[in-house]
Amino acid sequence: MTRNAVPEHVPQNLVRDFSIYTSPGMERTPNGCPHAAMGYVHNFPPIFYSPSNAFDGGGTWVVTRAEDQRRILGDPATFSSRRGHFEKSMGEEFVIVPLESDPPAHTFYRTLLNPLLSPKRVEAMEAGARERAVRLIEAFKAKGSCEVMNDFAYPFAVGVFLQFLGIDESRRPEFLGWADELLHGTNEQRQAAMKIVAGFIRDLVEQRKGEPTDDFISFLLKASVEGRALTDPEMVGMGVLMFVGGLDTVAMAIGFDLYHLAREQKDQARLRADHDIIRPAVEELFRAYATITPLRRVTQDTVFDGVPMKKGDVVSCPTMIANRDPSEFPEPDRIDFDRENNRHTTFAYGPHRCIGSHLARRELIIGLEEFLNRIPTFRLKPGEAPITYGGYVFGVENLVLDWT
Amino acid sequence: MKIKVDFKKCQGNARCWSLAPDVYKLDDSGYILDGDIEVLPGQEAVARRGARACPERALTVEGED
Ligand code: SF4
C-alpha cells in the first residue's frame, strides 16, 4: 500500500493502514463481500487516520462508530460539505448542489427540491417504476438466467431517472452507455462521460427555456432561491447530481440484495412466503449493503473526542462501517430481517441526508417484489463468479443468476 | 398505545412511514406531522417498529424509552 507522509498534527498511535480501494476485500474480488471484509476496522481506534484513503491518494480520518458519524454529519459548521473534489476532478464550472453546499445556502436548495422527491411524489411514480420492472423481468424470465446488473439493475434505475427528468424512453440506450462509462470506465472515460451528461443537461435547460413542460428542468427554471432565479451552473449541477446519485447507488443496492438472496436461500424463501417482510427486509439489506462514504472537510482546528483535527483535514464516514458497528448493531454481520432498532446510516445523516432516499427505497421494494413474484427460486449460476469491489461507491458486477 | 412525536427532531427520513404507513402521516415534504399519535389496537407492533427505525429519535412509545 502506498503510504503518504502523515501530517504532523496526527498522533502516531492513531495511524492505521487502510484504504477503501485496496485494503483486503476492497479490490476486485470474486464472490466477495466487501461490507463484511471491512469489519476489522472496529478493532482500530474509533477514529483513526489513514494516510492513503482519499480519492486523490491523500489521507483521511476514518470514523468507525455510527454515533460519531452522526455527530460529524450533523455538524456542518465544523465538518463542511464543500470538499470541492467534483470541481477539481472534473474541471467543470458547474457546482454540485446541494451536495457541495453548506447551510444556510444548502437549506434553500433542499427546501426547493424536497417536495420533488417527497414520499408522496414518489408514490405517484410508483406505477411507472413497477411497469418498468415488470417489462425488464419478463424479457429475460424465459431464459432461465440473467446478469442482474445489465439486464435489470441499470436499465431499471436509468428508466426511473428518465421518468423523473421527464425524458423520453427512447433515449434510454444512450443514457445506459453514459452510465456504464461513468461508473465503470477508466478515469478518462469517466470524465468524458461526466462532460457528456453535463452537456446533455445543459442542452435540456436551453431547450426548456424555450418550451417549458412540467418536468424537473422546467421546475428549476421557474424556481427561486433566496429571492433570485437559479443560475445555469446550479441547474446543471442539480441535474448531474440526480443522475449520478440515483443511478449507481440504486443499481448497486439491487445487485447486492439479489446477490444476498441468491446465496441465502433461507432468506429468499422467507421473502417469498411473506411479502409483508419485504419492507423491513429492504431496510435491513440497506443496513448490511450500504454503498457510499460521505466526506467532510474540517473548517477550523478542532479536537473531536480527543482527536486533534486541523482545518482542511478530510474526514470520511463510510456508511458500511457505521452500519456494522457492533456497539450499535448486535452481531452486525448477521442479516436479520427482524432486527429492531435498525438505525442505519446508509442514506447518511443530518442536513445532507440523501434526498433521493424515498425514491431509492421504493425502487428497491418494487424491484424485489416483482423479481420474487416472477422469477422462481434463483441461485448463483455455477461456474460464474460475481465480482465485488470497494471504493467510494461499493459495487458488484457479473452477477449471473440461474433458475432453470 | 401512544407515540410521542418530537417534531423538531424530525429530519424527514420517512423511515417510520415506510414501515408503518397507516400509523405515521407525513407532510408534502416528507416530514412527520406534529402532534402525538394514538395507535389503534392491532397496530402496536408496526408502530413500535416504525418508532425504533427513526434515526433521529423523534418518536417515542409512551412509557418506553
Ligand atoms: S423516521 Fe423520524 S425523522 Fe423520519 S420522518 Fe419519521 S419521525 Fe421524521
Short mmCIF file of C-alpha atoms and ligand atoms in Angstrom, two decimals:
data_model
loop_
_atom_site.label_atom_id
_atom_site.label_comp_id
_atom_site.label_asym_id
_atom_site.label_seq_id
_atom_site.Cartn_x
_atom_site.Cartn_y
_atom_site.Cartn_z
CA MET A 1 0.00 0.00 0.00
CA THR A 2 1.42 3.38 -0.92
CA ARG A 3 1.81 5.49 2.13
CA ASN A 4 1.86 9.24 2.19
CA ALA A 5 3.51 11.30 4.82
CA VAL A 6 1.38 11.57 7.92
CA PRO A 7 0.69 15.22 8.81
CA GLU A 8 2.48 16.36 11.91
CA HIS A 9 -0.59 17.00 14.00
CA VAL A 10 -1.73 13.37 13.70
CA PRO A 11 -0.65 11.27 16.69
CA GLN A 12 1.28 8.18 15.52
CA ASN A 13 -0.86 5.87 17.65
CA LEU A 14 -3.92 6.82 15.60
CA VAL A 15 -2.39 5.90 12.23
CA ARG A 16 -3.55 2.71 10.56
CA ASP A 17 -3.02 1.28 7.11
CA PHE A 18 -6.37 1.31 5.46
CA SER A 19 -7.67 2.10 2.03
CA ILE A 20 -11.22 1.83 0.88
CA TYR A 21 -9.78 0.89 -2.55
CA THR A 22 -7.02 -1.55 -1.75
CA SER A 23 -7.42 -2.98 1.76
CA PRO A 24 -8.25 -6.71 1.98
CA GLY A 25 -11.55 -7.41 0.24
CA MET A 26 -11.68 -3.98 -1.37
CA GLU A 27 -10.00 -4.78 -4.65
CA ARG A 28 -11.99 -6.63 -7.27
CA THR A 29 -12.76 -9.95 -5.58
CA PRO A 30 -14.64 -12.94 -6.99
CA ASN A 31 -17.53 -13.99 -4.72
CA GLY A 32 -16.52 -11.30 -2.27
CA CYS A 33 -18.33 -9.48 0.48
CA PRO A 34 -16.59 -6.13 0.90
CA HIS A 35 -19.00 -4.97 3.61
CA ALA A 36 -18.12 -7.82 5.92
CA ALA A 37 -14.45 -7.63 4.94
CA MET A 38 -14.33 -4.12 6.31
CA GLY A 39 -15.33 -5.26 9.80
CA TYR A 40 -11.79 -5.46 11.16
CA VAL A 41 -11.61 -1.67 11.43
CA HIS A 42 -13.70 -1.94 14.57
CA ASN A 43 -10.56 -3.26 16.25
CA PHE A 44 -8.84 0.04 15.46
CA PRO A 45 -9.27 3.22 17.50
CA PRO A 46 -12.82 4.53 16.92
CA ILE A 47 -11.39 7.35 14.85
CA PHE A 48 -8.11 6.68 13.11
CA TYR A 49 -6.01 8.28 10.42
CA SER A 50 -5.30 6.53 7.16
CA PRO A 51 -2.58 8.06 5.01
CA SER A 52 -3.90 6.54 1.79
CA ASN A 53 -7.65 6.58 1.74
CA ALA A 54 -8.75 9.59 -0.28
CA PHE A 55 -9.80 9.87 -3.93
CA ASP A 56 -6.58 11.58 -4.82
CA GLY A 57 -4.47 9.15 -2.81
CA GLY A 58 -4.19 11.52 0.15
CA GLY A 59 -5.06 10.73 3.74
CA THR A 60 -8.33 10.91 5.64
CA TRP A 61 -9.61 10.45 9.10
CA VAL A 62 -11.87 7.40 9.24
CA VAL A 63 -14.81 7.47 11.65
CA THR A 64 -15.95 3.97 12.54
CA ARG A 65 -18.77 4.36 15.07
CA ALA A 66 -22.30 5.06 13.97
CA GLU A 67 -22.87 7.58 16.75
CA ASP A 68 -19.67 9.51 15.96
CA GLN A 69 -20.58 9.62 12.27
CA ARG A 70 -23.94 11.12 13.20
CA ARG A 71 -22.28 13.78 15.32
CA ILE A 72 -19.96 14.72 12.48
CA LEU A 73 -22.56 14.66 9.71
CA GLY A 74 -24.87 16.66 11.95
CA ASP A 75 -22.33 19.45 12.47
CA PRO A 76 -21.83 21.14 9.08
CA ALA A 77 -20.28 24.22 10.69
CA THR A 78 -17.20 22.21 11.70
CA PHE A 79 -17.40 19.50 9.05
CA SER A 80 -18.14 21.15 5.75
CA SER A 81 -19.55 19.50 2.67
CA ARG A 82 -17.66 21.83 0.38
CA ARG A 83 -14.90 19.44 -0.43
CA GLY A 84 -14.56 20.75 -3.95
CA HIS A 85 -13.38 17.46 -5.37
CA PHE A 86 -16.01 17.33 -8.12
CA GLU A 87 -14.95 20.68 -9.47
CA LYS A 88 -11.32 19.77 -9.10
CA SER A 89 -11.53 16.34 -10.61
CA MET A 90 -13.72 17.38 -13.50
CA GLY A 91 -12.52 20.85 -14.32
CA GLU A 92 -16.14 21.91 -14.74
CA GLU A 93 -17.65 25.21 -13.81
CA PHE A 94 -20.93 23.81 -12.52
CA VAL A 95 -21.38 23.26 -8.81
CA ILE A 96 -22.78 20.03 -7.50
CA VAL A 97 -25.58 21.47 -5.38
CA PRO A 98 -26.98 20.79 -2.88
CA LEU A 99 -24.28 18.17 -2.11
CA GLU A 100 -21.35 20.58 -2.17
CA SER A 101 -23.02 23.36 -0.20
CA ASP A 102 -23.44 24.09 3.49
CA PRO A 103 -26.26 25.70 5.43
CA PRO A 104 -27.68 28.29 5.07
CA ALA A 105 -27.44 28.09 1.24
CA HIS A 106 -27.92 24.35 1.43
CA THR A 107 -31.19 24.79 3.27
CA PHE A 108 -32.60 26.89 0.43
CA TYR A 109 -31.71 24.27 -2.15
CA ARG A 110 -33.12 21.48 -0.05
CA THR A 111 -36.35 23.30 0.67
CA LEU A 112 -36.73 23.77 -3.04
CA LEU A 113 -36.01 20.17 -4.00
CA ASN A 114 -37.51 18.21 -1.11
CA PRO A 115 -41.10 18.25 -2.40
CA LEU A 116 -39.95 16.82 -5.75
CA LEU A 117 -38.70 13.67 -4.09
CA SER A 118 -41.07 13.52 -1.15
CA PRO A 119 -42.75 10.27 -0.19
CA LYS A 120 -45.96 11.49 -1.83
CA ARG A 121 -44.27 12.34 -5.11
CA VAL A 122 -42.57 9.00 -5.06
CA GLU A 123 -45.91 7.29 -4.68
CA ALA A 124 -47.01 8.99 -7.86
CA MET A 125 -44.01 7.48 -9.65
CA GLU A 126 -44.74 4.01 -8.37
CA ALA A 127 -46.88 2.75 -11.24
CA GLY A 128 -44.36 3.74 -13.90
CA ALA A 129 -41.50 2.19 -11.99
CA ARG A 130 -43.37 -1.05 -11.42
CA GLU A 131 -44.36 -1.35 -15.02
CA ARG A 132 -40.72 -0.86 -15.98
CA ALA A 133 -39.53 -3.54 -13.58
CA VAL A 134 -42.12 -5.99 -14.89
CA ARG A 135 -41.18 -5.34 -18.51
CA LEU A 136 -37.49 -5.90 -17.84
CA ILE A 137 -38.04 -9.09 -15.85
CA GLU A 138 -40.45 -10.58 -18.38
CA ALA A 139 -37.85 -10.05 -21.08
CA PHE A 140 -35.35 -12.47 -19.51
CA LYS A 141 -37.58 -14.72 -17.45
CA ALA A 142 -37.89 -17.49 -20.05
CA LYS A 143 -34.12 -17.67 -20.48
CA GLY A 144 -33.80 -19.15 -17.00
CA SER A 145 -30.88 -16.87 -16.29
CA CYS A 146 -29.88 -13.21 -16.24
CA GLU A 147 -26.98 -10.96 -15.42
CA VAL A 148 -28.61 -8.79 -12.80
CA MET A 149 -26.71 -5.56 -13.32
CA ASN A 150 -27.06 -5.16 -17.08
CA ASP A 151 -30.34 -6.99 -17.56
CA PHE A 152 -32.15 -5.43 -14.64
CA ALA A 153 -30.49 -3.10 -12.13
CA TYR A 154 -29.09 -0.44 -14.51
CA PRO A 155 -31.93 -0.31 -17.02
CA PHE A 156 -34.39 -0.13 -14.13
CA ALA A 157 -32.57 2.70 -12.33
CA VAL A 158 -31.89 4.61 -15.56
CA GLY A 159 -35.52 4.24 -16.60
CA VAL A 160 -36.83 5.61 -13.31
CA PHE A 161 -34.40 8.51 -13.55
CA LEU A 162 -35.52 9.35 -17.08
CA GLN A 163 -39.11 9.26 -15.91
CA PHE A 164 -38.19 11.66 -13.12
CA LEU A 165 -36.43 14.01 -15.52
CA GLY A 166 -39.30 13.76 -17.96
CA ILE A 167 -37.18 12.42 -20.80
CA ASP A 168 -38.44 10.12 -23.47
CA GLU A 169 -37.85 6.41 -23.03
CA SER A 170 -36.29 6.19 -26.49
CA ARG A 171 -33.12 7.79 -25.16
CA ARG A 172 -32.56 5.06 -22.63
CA PRO A 173 -29.85 3.12 -24.51
CA GLU A 174 -27.86 6.31 -24.89
CA PHE A 175 -28.13 7.04 -21.19
CA LEU A 176 -27.19 3.50 -20.30
CA GLY A 177 -23.99 3.89 -22.28
CA TRP A 178 -23.04 7.04 -20.41
CA ALA A 179 -23.91 5.49 -17.11
CA ASP A 180 -21.73 2.50 -17.90
CA GLU A 181 -18.71 4.64 -18.73
CA LEU A 182 -19.35 6.94 -15.83
CA LEU A 183 -19.39 4.08 -13.38
CA HIS A 184 -17.06 1.52 -14.84
CA GLY A 185 -14.83 3.40 -17.22
CA THR A 186 -11.24 4.43 -16.83
CA ASN A 187 -10.60 7.81 -15.28
CA GLU A 188 -10.58 9.46 -18.71
CA GLN A 189 -13.79 7.71 -19.75
CA ARG A 190 -15.46 8.78 -16.54
CA GLN A 191 -14.53 12.39 -17.03
CA ALA A 192 -15.62 12.29 -20.64
CA ALA A 193 -18.95 10.69 -19.70
CA MET A 194 -19.49 13.25 -16.98
CA LYS A 195 -18.97 16.02 -19.51
CA ILE A 196 -21.47 14.38 -21.84
CA VAL A 197 -24.08 14.12 -19.08
CA ALA A 198 -23.46 17.74 -18.07
CA GLY A 199 -23.71 18.79 -21.70
CA PHE A 200 -26.95 16.92 -22.06
CA ILE A 201 -28.45 18.63 -19.02
CA ARG A 202 -27.17 21.99 -20.25
CA ASP A 203 -28.89 21.46 -23.61
CA LEU A 204 -32.04 20.38 -21.84
CA VAL A 205 -32.01 23.61 -19.82
CA GLU A 206 -31.69 25.66 -23.03
CA GLN A 207 -34.47 23.71 -24.67
CA ARG A 208 -36.85 24.10 -21.75
CA LYS A 209 -36.20 27.83 -21.61
CA GLY A 210 -37.87 27.97 -24.99
CA GLU A 211 -40.64 25.45 -24.40
CA PRO A 212 -41.34 24.71 -20.74
CA THR A 213 -43.12 21.47 -19.85
CA ASP A 214 -43.90 20.06 -16.43
CA ASP A 215 -40.61 18.23 -15.94
CA PHE A 216 -37.74 18.64 -13.49
CA ILE A 217 -35.79 21.20 -15.51
CA SER A 218 -38.88 23.32 -16.18
CA PHE A 219 -39.50 23.29 -12.46
CA LEU A 220 -35.96 24.53 -11.82
CA LEU A 221 -36.40 27.29 -14.39
CA LYS A 222 -39.41 28.62 -12.53
CA ALA A 223 -37.87 28.19 -9.10
CA SER A 224 -36.25 30.81 -6.94
CA VAL A 225 -33.79 30.56 -4.07
CA GLU A 226 -33.15 33.45 -1.75
CA GLY A 227 -35.34 35.62 -3.94
CA ARG A 228 -33.45 35.02 -7.19
CA ALA A 229 -33.64 32.58 -10.07
CA LEU A 230 -31.29 29.62 -10.21
CA THR A 231 -28.18 30.10 -12.32
CA ASP A 232 -27.43 27.79 -15.24
CA PRO A 233 -24.48 26.14 -13.46
CA GLU A 234 -26.71 25.47 -10.45
CA MET A 235 -29.33 23.79 -12.61
CA VAL A 236 -26.73 21.70 -14.40
CA GLY A 237 -25.20 20.72 -11.08
CA MET A 238 -28.52 19.57 -9.71
CA GLY A 239 -29.29 17.56 -12.81
CA VAL A 240 -25.90 15.89 -12.80
CA LEU A 241 -26.17 15.11 -9.10
CA MET A 242 -29.56 13.47 -9.59
CA PHE A 243 -28.12 11.37 -12.39
CA VAL A 244 -25.05 10.23 -10.51
CA GLY A 245 -26.80 9.78 -7.18
CA GLY A 246 -29.83 7.96 -8.46
CA LEU A 247 -28.22 5.50 -10.74
CA ASP A 248 -25.21 3.86 -9.34
CA THR A 249 -26.37 3.61 -5.79
CA VAL A 250 -29.78 2.16 -6.57
CA ALA A 251 -28.35 -0.27 -9.09
CA MET A 252 -25.70 -1.46 -6.64
CA ALA A 253 -28.24 -1.90 -3.86
CA ILE A 254 -30.39 -4.07 -6.13
CA GLY A 255 -27.30 -6.05 -7.07
CA PHE A 256 -26.11 -6.65 -3.53
CA ASP A 257 -29.61 -7.54 -2.34
CA LEU A 258 -30.19 -10.13 -5.05
CA TYR A 259 -26.67 -11.43 -4.51
CA HIS A 260 -27.55 -11.91 -0.86
CA LEU A 261 -30.83 -13.69 -1.65
CA ALA A 262 -29.09 -15.95 -4.17
CA ARG A 263 -26.63 -17.09 -1.53
CA GLU A 264 -29.00 -17.22 1.43
CA GLN A 265 -31.78 -19.45 0.25
CA LYS A 266 -33.50 -19.31 3.63
CA ASP A 267 -33.88 -15.56 3.40
CA GLN A 268 -35.13 -15.85 -0.15
CA ALA A 269 -37.72 -18.46 0.87
CA ARG A 270 -38.87 -16.28 3.72
CA LEU A 271 -39.49 -13.27 1.49
CA ARG A 272 -41.33 -15.46 -1.00
CA ALA A 273 -43.55 -16.82 1.74
CA ASP A 274 -44.34 -13.49 3.34
CA HIS A 275 -44.38 -10.35 1.23
CA ASP A 276 -45.05 -8.24 4.33
CA ILE A 277 -41.47 -8.88 5.35
CA ILE A 278 -40.11 -7.18 2.23
CA ARG A 279 -40.25 -3.65 3.67
CA PRO A 280 -38.33 -4.36 6.87
CA ALA A 281 -36.07 -6.70 4.89
CA VAL A 282 -35.19 -3.90 2.47
CA GLU A 283 -34.30 -1.75 5.47
CA GLU A 284 -32.03 -4.46 6.87
CA LEU A 285 -30.47 -5.01 3.45
CA PHE A 286 -29.87 -1.26 3.22
CA ARG A 287 -28.03 -1.53 6.52
CA ALA A 288 -25.96 -4.51 5.51
CA TYR A 289 -25.07 -3.39 1.99
CA ALA A 290 -24.51 0.33 2.22
CA THR A 291 -22.66 1.78 -0.73
CA ILE A 292 -21.35 5.26 -0.13
CA THR A 293 -18.89 7.17 2.04
CA PRO A 294 -19.71 10.77 2.87
CA LEU A 295 -16.64 13.01 3.09
CA ARG A 296 -16.31 16.24 5.00
CA ARG A 297 -13.64 18.90 5.26
CA VAL A 298 -12.71 20.32 8.65
CA THR A 299 -13.36 24.08 8.71
CA GLN A 300 -11.31 25.01 11.76
CA ASP A 301 -8.80 23.33 14.03
CA THR A 302 -10.79 21.20 16.39
CA VAL A 303 -10.43 18.39 18.89
CA PHE A 304 -13.08 15.74 18.48
CA ASP A 305 -13.17 13.23 21.33
CA GLY A 306 -9.50 13.88 21.97
CA VAL A 307 -8.58 13.51 18.30
CA PRO A 308 -6.79 16.62 17.02
CA MET A 309 -8.06 17.64 13.58
CA LYS A 310 -6.70 20.52 11.57
CA LYS A 311 -8.51 22.87 9.25
CA GLY A 312 -8.53 21.27 5.81
CA ASP A 313 -8.34 17.66 7.02
CA VAL A 314 -10.68 15.28 5.23
CA VAL A 315 -12.95 13.17 7.39
CA SER A 316 -14.58 10.08 5.90
CA CYS A 317 -17.70 8.46 7.30
CA PRO A 318 -18.06 5.13 5.48
CA THR A 319 -21.68 4.14 5.93
CA MET A 320 -20.86 0.45 5.57
CA ILE A 321 -18.58 0.69 8.59
CA ALA A 322 -21.09 2.51 10.79
CA ASN A 323 -23.76 0.01 9.81
CA ARG A 324 -21.66 -2.84 11.12
CA ASP A 325 -20.68 -1.10 14.32
CA PRO A 326 -21.07 -3.81 16.99
CA SER A 327 -21.76 -1.21 19.68
CA GLU A 328 -24.96 -0.29 17.90
CA PHE A 329 -25.90 -3.40 15.93
CA PRO A 330 -25.51 -6.63 17.88
CA GLU A 331 -23.96 -9.33 15.65
CA PRO A 332 -23.60 -6.83 12.84
CA ASP A 333 -22.70 -9.38 10.17
CA ARG A 334 -25.88 -11.33 10.73
CA ILE A 335 -28.53 -10.23 8.26
CA ASP A 336 -31.70 -10.38 10.29
CA PHE A 337 -34.97 -9.24 8.75
CA ASP A 338 -36.47 -8.99 12.25
CA ARG A 339 -33.78 -6.66 13.51
CA GLU A 340 -35.24 -3.89 15.64
CA ASN A 341 -33.53 -0.58 16.29
CA ASN A 342 -32.23 -0.50 12.77
CA ARG A 343 -30.82 2.98 12.78
CA HIS A 344 -28.62 2.56 9.73
CA THR A 345 -26.81 5.49 8.12
CA THR A 346 -26.99 4.22 4.56
CA PHE A 347 -28.63 7.48 3.44
CA ALA A 348 -26.18 9.43 5.59
CA TYR A 349 -27.43 11.75 8.27
CA GLY A 350 -28.00 15.39 9.08
CA PRO A 351 -28.78 18.12 6.56
CA HIS A 352 -27.32 16.18 3.63
CA ARG A 353 -29.34 13.03 4.25
CA CYS A 354 -29.94 11.55 0.82
CA ILE A 355 -32.71 13.49 -0.88
CA GLY A 356 -33.48 10.50 -3.09
CA SER A 357 -33.91 8.09 -0.20
CA HIS A 358 -37.67 7.75 -0.58
CA LEU A 359 -37.37 7.00 -4.25
CA ALA A 360 -34.48 4.61 -3.70
CA ARG A 361 -36.38 2.71 -1.04
CA ARG A 362 -39.42 2.48 -3.30
CA GLU A 363 -37.31 1.23 -6.20
CA LEU A 364 -35.81 -1.46 -4.01
CA ILE A 365 -39.18 -2.61 -2.71
CA ILE A 366 -40.69 -2.71 -6.19
CA GLY A 367 -37.63 -4.41 -7.64
CA LEU A 368 -37.61 -7.16 -5.04
CA GLU A 369 -41.37 -7.67 -5.09
CA GLU A 370 -41.53 -8.08 -8.84
CA PHE A 371 -38.39 -10.17 -9.04
CA LEU A 372 -39.64 -12.59 -6.41
CA ASN A 373 -43.13 -12.65 -7.92
CA ARG A 374 -41.98 -13.52 -11.39
CA ILE A 375 -38.73 -15.42 -11.07
CA PRO A 376 -38.76 -18.83 -9.38
CA THR A 377 -36.17 -19.74 -6.75
CA PHE A 378 -32.83 -18.49 -8.05
CA ARG A 379 -29.21 -19.09 -7.18
CA LEU A 380 -25.80 -18.01 -8.42
CA LYS A 381 -25.05 -19.65 -11.74
CA PRO A 382 -22.44 -22.36 -11.24
CA GLY A 383 -19.17 -21.55 -12.98
CA GLU A 384 -19.76 -17.79 -12.79
CA ALA A 385 -18.41 -15.57 -10.03
CA PRO A 386 -19.81 -12.16 -9.22
CA ILE A 387 -17.07 -9.59 -8.73
CA THR A 388 -17.35 -7.20 -5.81
CA TYR A 389 -15.24 -4.18 -5.04
CA GLY A 390 -14.85 -1.38 -2.51
CA GLY A 391 -14.11 2.28 -3.17
CA TYR A 392 -16.13 5.39 -2.56
CA VAL A 393 -19.04 3.56 -4.14
CA PHE A 394 -19.12 -0.15 -3.33
CA GLY A 395 -20.16 -2.31 -6.23
CA VAL A 396 -20.88 -5.70 -7.70
CA GLU A 397 -20.81 -6.88 -11.30
CA ASN A 398 -21.15 -10.05 -13.34
CA LEU A 399 -23.94 -11.22 -11.09
CA VAL A 400 -25.35 -14.13 -13.07
CA LEU A 401 -28.41 -15.81 -11.56
CA ASP A 402 -29.94 -19.08 -12.64
CA TRP A 403 -33.43 -20.58 -12.12
CA THR A 404 -33.51 -23.41 -14.64
CA MET B 1 -50.73 3.00 22.99
CA LYS B 2 -49.45 6.48 22.25
CA ILE B 3 -46.45 7.68 20.25
CA LYS B 4 -44.87 10.96 21.28
CA VAL B 5 -43.60 12.99 18.35
CA ASP B 6 -40.67 15.33 18.83
CA PHE B 7 -41.35 17.31 15.70
CA LYS B 8 -38.19 19.43 15.97
CA LYS B 9 -36.03 16.35 15.66
CA CYS B 10 -37.66 15.00 12.53
CA GLN B 11 -35.34 15.19 9.52
CA GLY B 12 -37.77 13.67 7.06
CA ASN B 13 -36.20 10.25 6.72
CA ALA B 14 -39.68 8.73 6.49
CA ARG B 15 -38.42 5.50 7.96
CA CYS B 16 -41.40 5.45 10.32
CA TRP B 17 -43.82 5.89 7.44
CA SER B 18 -42.06 3.30 5.32
CA LEU B 19 -42.55 0.63 7.95
CA ALA B 20 -45.94 1.75 9.26
CA PRO B 21 -47.70 3.94 6.69
CA ASP B 22 -51.03 3.65 8.46
CA VAL B 23 -49.65 4.98 11.73
CA TYR B 24 -47.31 7.79 10.67
CA LYS B 25 -48.51 10.62 8.45
CA LEU B 26 -46.12 12.89 6.59
CA ASP B 27 -46.47 16.33 5.06
CA ASP B 28 -45.71 17.13 1.42
CA SER B 29 -42.01 17.47 2.04
CA GLY B 30 -41.82 14.17 3.85
CA TYR B 31 -41.72 15.38 7.43
CA ILE B 32 -43.89 13.89 10.11
CA LEU B 33 -46.98 15.83 11.17
CA ASP B 34 -46.70 17.49 14.54
CA GLY B 35 -48.68 16.08 17.44
CA ASP B 36 -48.79 12.83 19.37
CA ILE B 37 -50.22 9.75 17.71
CA GLU B 38 -52.87 7.48 19.15
CA VAL B 39 -52.11 3.97 17.89
CA LEU B 40 -55.12 1.82 17.00
CA PRO B 41 -55.42 -1.63 18.53
CA GLY B 42 -53.67 -4.17 16.37
CA GLN B 43 -51.16 -1.67 15.03
CA GLU B 44 -48.91 -1.63 18.08
CA ALA B 45 -46.23 -3.87 16.63
CA VAL B 46 -45.72 -1.94 13.37
CA ALA B 47 -45.98 1.34 15.23
CA ARG B 48 -43.22 0.25 17.57
CA ARG B 49 -41.07 -0.90 14.70
CA GLY B 50 -41.56 2.42 12.91
CA ALA B 51 -40.67 4.38 16.02
CA ARG B 52 -37.49 2.40 16.55
CA ALA B 53 -36.44 2.91 12.96
CA CYS B 54 -36.37 6.68 13.32
CA PRO B 55 -32.69 7.58 13.12
CA GLU B 56 -33.29 10.96 14.76
CA ARG B 57 -35.04 9.51 17.79
CA ALA B 58 -38.01 11.75 17.10
CA LEU B 59 -40.54 9.10 18.09
CA THR B 60 -41.01 7.53 21.49
CA VAL B 61 -43.53 4.97 22.54
CA GLU B 62 -45.17 6.32 25.64
CA GLY B 63 -43.95 4.55 28.71
CA GLU B 64 -40.84 3.29 26.93
CA ASP B 65 -37.55 5.00 26.43
S1 SF4 C 1 -38.44 8.35 10.82
FE1 SF4 C 1 -38.12 10.01 12.24
S2 SF4 C 1 -37.08 11.57 11.10
FE2 SF4 C 1 -38.07 10.18 9.80
S3 SF4 C 1 -39.98 11.01 9.15
FE3 SF4 C 1 -40.27 9.59 10.77
S4 SF4 C 1 -40.12 10.87 12.56
FE4 SF4 C 1 -39.24 12.04 10.95
#
